[in-house]
């Protein structure tokens, strides 16, 4: 968006963060070549959280909750669970903060970790928060894996999302040939 002023001043009323950026001023007369200067305009604004979504993690696995916030100056982040602020260094939990992103990392998720967390982003102009849920995600059982693999084994040549009503015994046997080693591998990795 271009702003033009025939005066020595450029006044932008009601400036928004989208109007941040480089502006150019050009001064000219009939005596010399034009002089051009650039100025960078930064618009400060309070944080707003652009992304915060819950995530499912099985017990015993690593889990991460993320909170993204846009703000100038950059937001500072804090995490809460049940109105209690989470302190850096809590056993099994780490907070990683960057200027526009905060991560709450669980190294070994337990039943106690599941629940609702609040991410608070703040700067000198204000603050905002978002609720993010860490929920239990059940690991697939061997019967679920068998069903998923069986479906894939019957239709690999038809592309994603293909449905097959194959009644050909040869194609079923071909699917089972590689299904057995996959199941054995899954069981070995589980134990």
Short mmCIF file of C-alpha atoms in Angstrom, two decimals:
data_model
loop_
_atom_site.label_atom_id
_atom_site.label_comp_id
_atom_site.label_asym_id
_atom_site.label_seq_id
_atom_site.Cartn_x
_atom_site.Cartn_y
_atom_site.Cartn_z
CA UNK A 1 0.00 0.00 0.00
CA UNK A 2 1.51 3.30 -1.01
CA UNK A 3 1.15 6.54 0.92
CA UNK A 4 1.88 9.80 -0.84
CA UNK A 5 2.50 13.17 0.76
CA UNK A 6 3.52 16.38 -0.95
CA UNK A 7 4.66 17.73 2.43
CA UNK A 8 7.78 17.11 4.46
CA UNK A 9 5.77 14.85 6.80
CA UNK A 10 3.85 11.63 6.25
CA UNK A 11 1.16 11.09 8.85
CA UNK A 12 -0.49 7.67 9.02
CA UNK A 13 -3.47 7.76 11.36
CA UNK A 14 -4.73 4.53 12.85
CA UNK A 15 -1.65 2.60 11.71
CA UNK A 16 -1.89 -1.18 11.80
CA UNK A 17 0.78 -3.86 12.13
CA UNK A 18 0.33 -4.67 8.44
CA UNK A 19 1.66 -1.19 7.64
CA UNK A 20 5.04 -1.93 9.24
CA UNK A 21 7.92 -1.90 6.81
CA UNK A 22 10.24 0.29 4.79
CA UNK A 23 9.10 3.72 3.65
CA UNK A 24 10.92 5.90 1.17
CA UNK A 25 11.16 9.69 1.17
CA UNK A 26 12.27 11.53 -1.92
CA UNK A 27 13.11 15.26 -1.94
CA UNK A 28 13.76 17.11 -5.17
CA UNK A 29 14.02 20.60 -6.58
CA UNK A 30 15.17 22.21 -9.82
CA UNK A 31 18.77 22.66 -8.62
CA UNK A 32 20.07 19.18 -7.77
CA UNK A 33 19.30 15.51 -8.27
CA UNK A 34 16.62 14.04 -5.97
CA UNK A 35 17.73 12.79 -2.54
CA UNK A 36 16.14 9.55 -1.41
CA UNK A 37 16.13 8.17 2.14
CA UNK A 38 14.54 5.03 3.55
CA UNK A 39 13.09 4.66 7.00
CA UNK A 40 11.89 1.48 8.67
CA UNK A 41 8.60 1.80 10.54
CA UNK A 42 7.89 -0.71 13.29
CA UNK A 43 4.38 -0.93 14.69
CA UNK A 44 4.23 -2.27 18.24
CA UNK A 45 1.22 -4.38 19.19
CA UNK A 46 0.14 -6.75 21.96
CA UNK A 47 0.41 -10.50 21.44
CA UNK A 48 -2.17 -12.58 19.70
CA UNK A 49 -1.92 -16.37 19.64
CA UNK A 50 -1.96 -17.57 16.08
CA UNK A 51 -1.77 -21.32 16.74
CA UNK A 52 -2.38 -23.52 19.75
CA UNK A 53 -3.76 -27.01 19.33
CA UNK A 54 -4.08 -30.04 21.54
CA UNK A 55 -2.12 -33.19 20.95
CA UNK A 56 -2.53 -36.86 21.78
CA UNK A 57 0.38 -38.88 23.17
CA UNK A 58 0.53 -42.47 24.48
CA UNK A 59 1.70 -43.05 28.08
CA UNK A 60 5.50 -43.34 28.24
CA UNK A 61 6.14 -41.40 25.03
CA UNK A 62 7.52 -37.91 24.37
CA UNK A 63 4.88 -35.23 23.91
CA UNK A 64 5.00 -31.57 22.90
CA UNK A 65 2.48 -28.75 23.23
CA UNK A 66 3.13 -25.69 21.05
CA UNK A 67 1.94 -22.12 21.33
CA UNK A 68 2.65 -19.56 18.57
CA UNK A 69 2.13 -15.86 19.19
CA UNK A 70 2.77 -12.79 17.08
CA UNK A 71 3.76 -9.58 18.91
CA UNK A 72 6.07 -6.56 18.74
CA UNK A 73 8.02 -6.44 20.93
CA UNK A 74 8.29 -10.23 21.08
CA UNK A 75 6.07 -12.07 23.52
CA UNK A 76 7.26 -13.74 26.70
CA UNK A 77 5.56 -17.07 27.40
CA UNK A 78 4.37 -18.80 30.55
CA UNK A 79 2.62 -22.16 30.93
CA UNK A 80 -0.01 -23.11 33.53
CA UNK A 81 -1.83 -26.28 34.51
CA UNK A 82 -4.81 -26.02 36.86
CA UNK A 83 -3.97 -22.37 37.63
CA UNK A 84 -0.46 -23.31 38.76
CA UNK A 85 2.47 -21.90 36.84
CA UNK A 86 4.83 -24.54 35.48
CA UNK A 87 8.38 -23.85 36.55
CA UNK A 88 11.32 -24.64 34.26
CA UNK A 89 13.13 -27.74 35.45
CA UNK A 90 10.08 -29.65 36.72
CA UNK A 91 10.98 -33.31 36.51
CA UNK A 92 10.39 -34.66 33.03
CA UNK A 93 9.17 -31.34 31.57
CA UNK A 94 11.07 -28.67 29.65
CA UNK A 95 9.95 -25.28 28.35
CA UNK A 96 11.60 -23.99 25.16
CA UNK A 97 10.90 -20.35 24.35
CA UNK A 98 11.70 -18.50 21.14
CA UNK A 99 10.54 -15.01 20.14
CA UNK A 100 7.28 -16.22 18.53
CA UNK A 101 7.00 -19.83 19.72
CA UNK A 102 6.92 -21.70 23.01
CA UNK A 103 7.06 -25.48 23.44
CA UNK A 104 6.16 -27.46 26.53
CA UNK A 105 7.99 -30.79 26.18
CA UNK A 106 7.15 -33.92 28.20
CA UNK A 107 9.92 -36.52 28.00
CA UNK A 108 7.93 -39.45 29.43
CA UNK A 109 4.19 -38.74 29.49
CA UNK A 110 2.32 -40.15 32.50
CA UNK A 111 -1.39 -40.25 33.37
CA UNK A 112 -0.78 -37.26 35.65
CA UNK A 113 0.39 -35.15 32.69
CA UNK A 114 -2.88 -35.40 30.77
CA UNK A 115 -5.16 -32.42 31.01
CA UNK A 116 -5.69 -28.81 30.10
CA UNK A 117 -2.75 -26.38 29.88
CA UNK A 118 -2.82 -22.63 29.43
CA UNK A 119 -0.25 -20.76 27.36
CA UNK A 120 0.06 -17.08 28.26
CA UNK A 121 1.85 -14.71 25.85
CA UNK A 122 2.62 -11.19 27.06
CA UNK A 123 4.61 -8.07 26.26
CA UNK A 124 4.55 -4.51 27.58
CA UNK A 125 1.40 -3.76 25.55
CA UNK A 126 -0.77 -6.60 26.80
CA UNK A 127 -1.30 -10.32 27.12
CA UNK A 128 -3.44 -13.15 25.77
CA UNK A 129 -3.86 -16.84 26.50
CA UNK A 130 -4.98 -20.07 24.93
CA UNK A 131 -6.08 -23.39 26.33
CA UNK A 132 -4.29 -26.47 24.98
CA UNK A 133 -5.08 -30.08 25.87
CA UNK A 134 -2.65 -32.98 26.24
CA UNK A 135 -4.78 -36.10 25.86
CA UNK A 136 -4.15 -39.82 25.94
CA UNK A 137 -3.63 -41.51 22.62
CA UNK A 138 -3.86 -45.29 22.73
CA UNK A 139 -1.15 -47.18 20.90
CA UNK A 140 -2.49 -49.40 18.13
CA UNK A 141 -3.00 -53.03 19.10
CA UNK A 142 -1.75 -55.89 16.97
CA UNK A 143 -5.32 -56.51 15.71
CA UNK A 144 -5.59 -52.82 14.67
CA UNK A 145 -2.22 -53.08 12.97
CA UNK A 146 -3.31 -56.30 11.24
CA UNK A 147 -6.44 -54.60 9.93
CA UNK A 148 -4.53 -51.52 8.71
CA UNK A 149 -1.83 -53.63 7.05
CA UNK A 150 -4.37 -56.04 5.58
CA UNK A 151 -6.27 -53.18 3.94
CA UNK A 152 -3.05 -51.76 2.54
CA UNK A 153 -1.84 -55.16 1.35
CA UNK A 154 -4.93 -55.73 -0.76
CA UNK A 155 -4.82 -52.40 -2.60
CA UNK A 156 -1.22 -51.16 -2.98
CA UNK A 157 -1.36 -50.83 -6.76
CA UNK A 158 -4.54 -48.76 -6.91
CA UNK A 159 -3.33 -45.60 -5.14
CA UNK A 160 -4.31 -43.78 -1.97
CA UNK A 161 -7.87 -44.17 -0.80
CA UNK A 162 -8.62 -47.00 -3.23
CA UNK A 163 -11.27 -49.55 -2.32
CA UNK A 164 -10.86 -53.10 -3.49
CA UNK A 165 -13.36 -55.90 -3.55
CA UNK A 166 -10.87 -58.48 -4.70
CA UNK A 167 -12.04 -62.05 -4.20
CA UNK A 168 -9.02 -63.50 -5.93
CA UNK A 169 -7.26 -65.92 -3.56
CA UNK A 170 -3.86 -65.29 -5.21
CA UNK A 171 -3.91 -61.57 -4.40
CA UNK A 172 -4.89 -62.31 -0.78
CA UNK A 173 -1.98 -64.77 -0.46
CA UNK A 174 0.38 -62.16 -1.97
CA UNK A 175 -0.78 -59.64 0.63
CA UNK A 176 -0.19 -62.14 3.44
CA UNK A 177 3.34 -62.97 2.26
CA UNK A 178 4.69 -59.62 3.48
CA UNK A 179 2.13 -59.22 6.27
CA UNK A 180 3.66 -61.93 8.46
CA UNK A 181 7.21 -60.42 8.61
CA UNK A 182 5.68 -57.01 9.38
CA UNK A 183 3.69 -58.42 12.30
CA UNK A 184 6.74 -60.25 13.64
CA UNK A 185 8.78 -57.03 13.43
CA UNK A 186 6.05 -55.11 15.27
CA UNK A 187 5.92 -57.69 18.06
CA UNK A 188 9.73 -57.70 18.39
CA UNK A 189 9.86 -53.91 18.63
CA UNK A 190 7.14 -53.92 21.27
CA UNK A 191 9.12 -56.24 23.54
#
